[in-house]
Short mmCIF file of C-alpha atoms and ligand atoms in Angstrom, two decimals:
data_model
loop_
_atom_site.label_atom_id
_atom_site.label_comp_id
_atom_site.label_asym_id
_atom_site.label_seq_id
_atom_site.Cartn_x
_atom_site.Cartn_y
_atom_site.Cartn_z
CA MET O 1 -9.78 -1.40 -15.90
CA GLU O 2 -8.02 0.89 -13.42
CA ARG O 3 -5.53 -0.67 -11.01
CA THR O 4 -3.76 0.52 -7.88
CA PHE O 5 -0.83 -0.64 -5.79
CA LEU O 6 -1.31 -1.11 -2.05
CA MET O 7 1.29 -2.19 0.50
CA ILE O 8 0.43 -3.23 4.06
CA LYS O 9 3.51 -1.98 5.90
CA PRO O 10 5.44 -3.87 8.62
CA ASP O 11 3.28 -2.34 11.38
CA GLY O 12 0.07 -3.57 9.72
CA VAL O 13 1.47 -7.09 9.34
CA GLN O 14 2.94 -7.20 12.87
CA ARG O 15 -0.29 -5.97 14.44
CA GLY O 16 -2.31 -8.71 12.76
CA LEU O 17 -4.31 -6.30 10.61
CA VAL O 18 -3.81 -7.98 7.21
CA GLY O 19 -7.22 -9.68 7.23
CA GLU O 20 -9.04 -6.57 8.46
CA ILE O 21 -7.40 -4.37 5.83
CA VAL O 22 -8.00 -6.80 2.95
CA ARG O 23 -11.63 -7.20 4.08
CA ARG O 24 -12.25 -3.46 3.70
CA PHE O 25 -11.22 -3.43 0.04
CA GLU O 26 -13.09 -6.67 -0.69
CA THR O 27 -16.36 -5.55 0.91
CA LYS O 28 -16.14 -2.20 -0.83
CA GLY O 29 -16.27 -4.12 -4.10
CA PHE O 30 -12.74 -3.82 -5.48
CA THR O 31 -11.11 -6.88 -7.05
CA LEU O 32 -7.84 -8.35 -5.79
CA VAL O 33 -5.62 -9.24 -8.76
CA GLY O 34 -2.23 -9.78 -7.05
CA MET O 35 -0.93 -10.31 -3.53
CA LYS O 36 2.31 -11.45 -1.89
CA LEU O 37 3.94 -11.38 1.54
CA MET O 38 7.54 -10.36 1.05
CA ALA O 39 10.73 -9.11 2.65
CA VAL O 40 11.60 -5.85 0.86
CA SER O 41 15.12 -5.16 -0.42
CA ARG O 42 16.69 -1.79 0.31
CA GLU O 43 16.87 -1.16 -3.44
CA LEU O 44 13.12 -1.70 -3.86
CA ALA O 45 12.23 0.42 -0.81
CA GLU O 46 14.44 3.27 -2.01
CA GLY O 47 13.06 3.01 -5.54
CA HIS O 48 9.48 2.98 -4.31
CA TYR O 49 9.97 6.08 -2.14
CA ASP O 50 12.34 7.84 -4.57
CA VAL O 51 10.08 10.92 -4.68
CA HIS O 52 10.78 11.43 -0.94
CA LYS O 53 14.56 10.93 -1.14
CA ASP O 54 15.36 14.49 -0.02
CA LYS O 55 12.90 14.46 2.90
CA PRO O 56 14.24 14.22 6.46
CA PHE O 57 12.17 11.08 7.13
CA PHE O 58 13.43 9.18 4.03
CA LYS O 59 16.17 7.16 5.73
CA GLY O 60 13.95 6.12 8.63
CA LEU O 61 11.11 5.26 6.26
CA VAL O 62 13.35 2.96 4.20
CA GLU O 63 14.74 1.34 7.38
CA PHE O 64 11.19 0.68 8.53
CA ILE O 65 10.00 -0.84 5.25
CA VAL O 66 12.95 -3.27 5.11
CA SER O 67 12.67 -4.16 8.82
CA SER O 68 10.06 -6.95 8.49
CA PRO O 69 7.65 -8.35 5.87
CA VAL O 70 5.03 -6.33 4.01
CA VAL O 71 2.01 -7.45 1.98
CA ALA O 72 2.13 -6.06 -1.55
CA MET O 73 -1.15 -6.04 -3.46
CA VAL O 74 -2.73 -4.91 -6.70
CA TRP O 75 -6.44 -4.09 -6.71
CA GLU O 76 -8.66 -3.39 -9.67
CA GLY O 77 -11.93 -1.47 -10.13
CA GLU O 78 -13.50 1.69 -11.43
CA GLY O 79 -11.87 4.65 -9.69
CA VAL O 80 -9.82 2.30 -7.51
CA VAL O 81 -6.84 4.68 -7.10
CA ALA O 82 -8.86 7.44 -5.45
CA GLY O 83 -11.31 4.98 -3.90
CA ALA O 84 -8.55 3.11 -2.11
CA ARG O 85 -7.07 6.38 -0.84
CA THR O 86 -10.49 7.25 0.60
CA LEU O 87 -10.65 3.92 2.46
CA ILE O 88 -7.06 4.37 3.68
CA GLY O 89 -7.50 7.93 5.02
CA ALA O 90 -5.13 10.87 5.50
CA THR O 91 -1.36 10.26 5.71
CA ASN O 92 -1.26 11.25 9.38
CA PRO O 93 -3.41 8.77 11.32
CA LEU O 94 -4.01 11.39 14.02
CA THR O 95 -6.00 13.49 11.55
CA ALA O 96 -7.39 10.62 9.43
CA ALA O 97 -11.18 10.35 9.64
CA PRO O 98 -12.76 7.64 11.80
CA GLY O 99 -13.94 4.82 9.57
CA THR O 100 -10.76 4.93 7.49
CA ILE O 101 -8.00 2.35 8.01
CA ARG O 102 -5.52 4.89 9.37
CA GLY O 103 -8.21 6.72 11.33
CA ASP O 104 -9.35 3.52 13.03
CA PHE O 105 -6.01 1.84 13.71
CA GLY O 106 -3.13 4.35 13.53
CA MET O 107 -1.43 6.87 15.81
CA ASP O 108 1.83 7.80 14.09
CA VAL O 109 2.62 9.26 10.61
CA GLY O 110 5.69 7.02 10.34
CA ARG O 111 3.61 3.95 11.27
CA ASN O 112 0.53 4.53 9.15
CA LEU O 113 -0.14 0.87 8.30
CA ILE O 114 -0.61 1.01 4.54
CA HIS O 115 0.58 2.74 1.41
CA GLY O 116 -1.68 3.43 -1.57
CA SER O 117 -0.72 4.90 -4.95
CA ASP O 118 -1.64 8.59 -5.15
CA ALA O 119 -2.48 8.77 -8.88
CA VAL O 120 -3.10 6.49 -11.87
CA GLU O 121 0.39 7.18 -13.31
CA THR O 122 2.01 6.47 -9.94
CA ALA O 123 0.04 3.22 -9.71
CA THR O 124 1.38 2.10 -13.09
CA ARG O 125 4.95 2.80 -11.97
CA GLU O 126 4.53 1.13 -8.58
CA ILE O 127 2.80 -1.98 -9.95
CA SER O 128 5.62 -2.59 -12.41
CA LEU O 129 8.20 -1.97 -9.67
CA TRP O 130 6.67 -4.54 -7.29
CA PHE O 131 5.07 -7.16 -9.56
CA LYS O 132 5.94 -9.16 -12.66
CA GLU O 133 3.10 -9.32 -15.18
CA GLU O 134 2.69 -13.09 -14.61
CA GLU O 135 2.08 -12.50 -10.88
CA LEU O 136 -1.14 -10.62 -11.69
CA THR O 137 -4.40 -12.33 -12.58
CA SER O 138 -7.17 -10.62 -14.48
CA TRP O 139 -10.59 -11.97 -13.53
CA THR O 140 -14.15 -10.79 -13.27
CA PRO O 141 -16.26 -11.75 -10.25
CA SER O 142 -19.28 -13.73 -11.48
CA LEU O 143 -20.74 -15.44 -8.37
P1 CMP C 201 3.01 6.64 2.39
O1 CMP C 201 1.60 6.77 1.91
O2 CMP C 201 3.63 5.31 2.34
O3 CMP C 201 3.90 7.66 1.56
C1 CMP C 201 5.06 8.27 2.09
C2 CMP C 201 5.27 7.93 3.51
O4 CMP C 201 6.17 8.76 4.20
C3 CMP C 201 3.97 8.12 4.27
O5 CMP C 201 3.04 7.14 3.90
C4 CMP C 201 4.43 8.11 5.70
O6 CMP C 201 4.52 6.81 6.24
C5 CMP C 201 5.84 8.68 5.57
N1 CMP C 201 5.88 10.03 6.12
C6 CMP C 201 5.28 11.11 5.64
N2 CMP C 201 5.55 12.18 6.44
C7 CMP C 201 6.32 11.73 7.44
C8 CMP C 201 6.91 12.32 8.58
N3 CMP C 201 6.76 13.62 8.84
N4 CMP C 201 7.63 11.54 9.40
C9 CMP C 201 7.79 10.21 9.14
N5 CMP C 201 7.26 9.60 8.06
C10 CMP C 201 6.52 10.34 7.23
#
């Protein structure tokens, strides 16, 4: 089954939006298979955003991610990579559609509340970067 990596960034945690954000993925029907609140090391933040290392915002982005705890998660479901991106909305919250997480709660591209993997291959890389295999639980909702 397809999996994606999601990270509620420091602004999402500090603004008390963890429950609201998790609720949106749960009620959509995706399955939570891993979750942890964690302080992020500089090495992990830089590795995660390696693709942006030459961008002018890279340094500030890394500083922000290591500044206070994030919630790292893995979600499972058919089409979950693209489906999660749809629920999250456009990168810039100012242009993100109402009804999306960023569209409803964000104002600033550098404080856009949540990261979601942009492709299945990226999800595989990000999940193995952030989680050990034993931290993930495969289960099928049956109730
Ligand atoms: P994310 O989905 O985590 O992927 C890369 C991040 O870079 C993005 O969300 C934004 O938070 C950040 N980002 C992208 N463009 C800019 C920008 N122009 N200024 C600051 N941060 C940016």
